Each structure stands twice: as C-alpha cells, then as structure tokens.
Amino acid sequence: MDLHEYQGKELFQRVGLRVPGGRIAHTPEDAERAAAELGGGRVVVKAQVLTGGRGKAGGVKVADGPQAARQEAAAILGMDIRGYMVHQVLVEEATPIARELYAAVVLDRGGKQTLAMLSAMGGMEVEKIALMDPRAMACVGVDPLFGWSDFHARRLAFDAGLGELAQPLGDVFARLYRIFTESEATLCEVNPLVVAEDGGLLVLDAKVSVDNNSLFRHPDIAAMRDVHSADPHEQMAFDRSLTYVKLDGEVGVLGNGAGLVMSTLDVVANAGGRPANFLDVGGGAKAEEIVAALEVITADPKVRSILFNIFGGITRCDEVARGVLAAVGQMGIALPIVVRLDGTNEHEGRAMLAAAGVPNIYVATTMPEAAHRAVDLAAATGA
Ligand code: GDP
Ligand code: MN
C-alpha cells in the first residue's frame, strides 16, 4: 500500500526526522486557514496524489501568504496528475533550500536484504539519476538480521561524495531504517532530502510503501488507505477479502490457489487471449464466496468471458459446481462462463453443471481446452 506524502511524513516524524510544519487542506478556504495557522508567511502548496512528478505537473507551488495559498490550492485541487485526481493538498512552511539530496531505504528482494541509497543529485527522479551516472547513486546492502550500523552511513556518505555530511546523514539514515523496519515498509524514499540554510537535514518529500500482508499488524497505517485513490476494482476485492490483481485483458479468471491461477494466466495467453485479472478464491467453494468473486470480475466492463479453473483437493468439485450455479442464478450473469473442474468429485460436479442446462455455462476437462474455449467465447462476445 502506497501512502500519501503527508502520511509518510507523519511516520517519519514519529522517529524524530525533521519535517516542515504542515496542514492538510481539502478546499481553498482550508488552505488559506492552514497558511495563516502556520504563521502567515511563505508556504508550499502540494498536491497529495499517489504518483510522483507532481512538481513538473504543476502540483507543487510556492505561495507568499494565506491569500496566495488559497489561490494556488484552488488551481491544484481537482487537477488531474497522470490520471490521479487531486482531492487534497498539503500546505507546508516553505523551506529555503541550500542543496537537494536523494535518500532511500528499500527492500531488495533479489538480494534478500535491505538496500540504503544516497545521491547528491536530489530533486531528480531516481531513474534519471541512475541513467545520467550510475555511480551518482551510492548503495549499501544491509543484512536484516544484523541491522543498521554507523559504518553503513559512512560508506554511503563517502561514496556519494557527501563525506562532510556523514554525521547528520548517519542520523537521518538510522531513523529512516528504523521506521522502514518498524512499519514493515518496502520503500521509504526522501526526495529531496534538503540541506537547510542552518545546515540541518530536512525531509521535503516522502514516498512510503508498506507491505499489504503486514497491515494487520499496523492498524494505524492500514487506516491510512485512501479509498478515493485506490483502483475501484482492487478496492472492491479488498473489501471482500479476495486476492485480486487487475490486469488489462478480456478473459476474467478465477481459480483456487495462487499457483494454479498464475498458470491459468499463462495458459490464457498461450491460447491467444489476455487475462482481465488474477483472482484466487482460495479454498472457498461456497456460493457467497463465488458471488463475491464474480461481482468483482464482472464489475470490470472489459471482461467478455469468465474462466473458472478449479483443482479439487480438499475443495470438492461438486460443491464448487453448486456454488457456481447458485451464484449465476442469483446474479443473472449473461457472460459466457467456462468451468474446468478436475480432482475430487469432478464427475459429480460436471454432471451437475450439465444437468442444470444453463446456456452460458460451458464445461471443460483440461486447462488448455478451457482456456481456448474462454478465449474464443471472449472474441465472439466482443464482436
Ligand atoms: P514530486 O515532484 O512529486 O517529487 O514533489 P516534491 O515534493 O519532491 O516537490 C518537487 C520540488 O519542489 C522539490 O524538488 C523542491 O525543489 C520543490 N519544493 C518542495 N517543497 C519545497 C519547499 O518547501 N521549499 C522550496 N523552496 N521548494 C520546495
Ligand atoms: Mn519528490
């Protein structure tokens, strides 16, 4: 789950990182009041959307006082930044900047470690820094069992050509590493981390992603989820406790077990089609669970056919068949549905589907057969 800048800064403040004073505003009037509360001086008005490059898109503006803040907020609220609508702005005390740096702590899945990164070329996008000169980004791997140590910071600072800032940078990274670990984040990025005029280091932007699978341990962070910014289909699935990932194709896919669903996506692609989603119903075979899954899949207007791929182990195929029939009857789905049942009680399950005689339910035995059928039916429905 990605956090908004102001939420990331809230986490950073908990571990004592220096963040400019700020307030969130939902209307131009809110923004004016916020600027007044911050002392009435110069402020920065910043769009809060879950995407980067806000500065370049005109979503970050300096305002000379409450009146100007109101005007800037009026221009930014409602703006579309890379497909994200701005619903709120952060009004923050403006900071005179001497220098902009880049600092991040990220999960390095391949290396099975944590990676700390530092560059003197802050303000720019990380991809651009790496492109201009890979050596401009200093990186140090941190063994998660060993944890953070001062020498990691010295290594980073000197490699990035920022040796004179080794001490304050060490302090910033120790705190950044702590919040990264404590909140079970996969990314804590500060770009820019600025050298203020008093020489101190200040967090001016925050990009934080937290592992979805750890959110149950962090109710305070879970509550930060922005329902307005989430993909509506993924939000719907989240509300129904389903493991769902939206994709771009026409064949809606659901199966039991992540591995089976992953391979179903491949088989659909092999059959010349494109999957519309990943959806794992787990061991669920009850009608309510299948209804919940079908509601999410059919909410996507691009879906032209649906492929059920069930391997019966503990899950019994006759129960799945009963669930499918109940769900389809209850929801009145007109899209073609291909059901492949294999494993425990497959014969009973297939016989039940055949006996029901629902015209848009097609029964298949093997995975390739089912995938070809679903792809053909999607093409026919789409035409
Ligand atoms: P991003 O474009 O989405 O990454 O948004 P940032 O929060 O990084 O803001 C973009 C740029 O605006 C920064 O790199 C800074 O140069 C500038 N900026 C942001 N906040 C302040 C501030 O408080 N004072 C000043 N002078 N510039 C700021
Ligand atoms: Mn930034």
JSON list of C-alpha atoms in Angstrom, two decimals, residues 231 233-234 244-252 265 273-278 300-304:
[
{"chain": "A", "resi": 231, "resn": "ASP", "atom": "CA", "xyz": [-8.30, 1.19, -8.16]},
{"chain": "A", "resi": 233, "resn": "HIS", "atom": "CA", "xyz": [-11.93, -3.00, -8.60]},
{"chain": "A", "resi": 234, "resn": "GLU", "atom": "CA", "xyz": [-8.99, -3.71, -6.30]},
{"chain": "A", "resi": 244, "resn": "TYR", "atom": "CA", "xyz": [-7.28, -9.88, -6.76]},
{"chain": "A", "resi": 245, "resn": "VAL", "atom": "CA", "xyz": [-5.00, -8.09, -9.18]},
{"chain": "A", "resi": 246, "resn": "LYS", "atom": "CA", "xyz": [-6.48, -6.11, -12.07]},
{"chain": "A", "resi": 247, "resn": "LEU", "atom": "CA", "xyz": [-4.97, -6.80, -15.50]},
{"chain": "A", "resi": 248, "resn": "ASP", "atom": "CA", "xyz": [-5.83, -5.45, -18.95]},
{"chain": "A", "resi": 249, "resn": "GLY", "atom": "CA", "xyz": [-7.44, -8.28, -20.92]},
{"chain": "A", "resi": 250, "resn": "GLU", "atom": "CA", "xyz": [-10.89, -9.65, -21.67]},
{"chain": "A", "resi": 251, "resn": "VAL", "atom": "CA", "xyz": [-10.88, -13.08, -20.01]},
{"chain": "A", "resi": 252, "resn": "GLY", "atom": "CA", "xyz": [-11.91, -12.92, -16.35]},
{"chain": "A", "resi": 265, "resn": "LEU", "atom": "CA", "xyz": [-2.98, -16.65, -16.81]},
{"chain": "A", "resi": 273, "resn": "GLY", "atom": "CA", "xyz": [-6.17, -14.28, -25.18]},
{"chain": "A", "resi": 274, "resn": "ARG", "atom": "CA", "xyz": [-5.45, -11.77, -22.47]},
{"chain": "A", "resi": 275, "resn": "PRO", "atom": "CA", "xyz": [-6.45, -12.29, -18.84]},
{"chain": "A", "resi": 276, "resn": "ALA", "atom": "CA", "xyz": [-8.52, -9.50, -17.26]},
{"chain": "A", "resi": 277, "resn": "ASN", "atom": "CA", "xyz": [-7.38, -10.26, -13.72]},
{"chain": "A", "resi": 278, "resn": "PHE", "atom": "CA", "xyz": [-5.79, -12.57, -11.20]},
{"chain": "A", "resi": 300, "resn": "ASP", "atom": "CA", "xyz": [-14.77, -4.74, -14.99]},
{"chain": "A", "resi": 301, "resn": "PRO", "atom": "CA", "xyz": [-16.52, -3.68, -18.22]},
{"chain": "A", "resi": 302, "resn": "LYS", "atom": "CA", "xyz": [-13.70, -5.12, -20.37]},
{"chain": "A", "resi": 303, "resn": "VAL", "atom": "CA", "xyz": [-14.48, -8.70, -19.32]},
{"chain": "A", "resi": 304, "resn": "ARG", "atom": "CA", "xyz": [-16.03, -10.72, -22.20]}
]
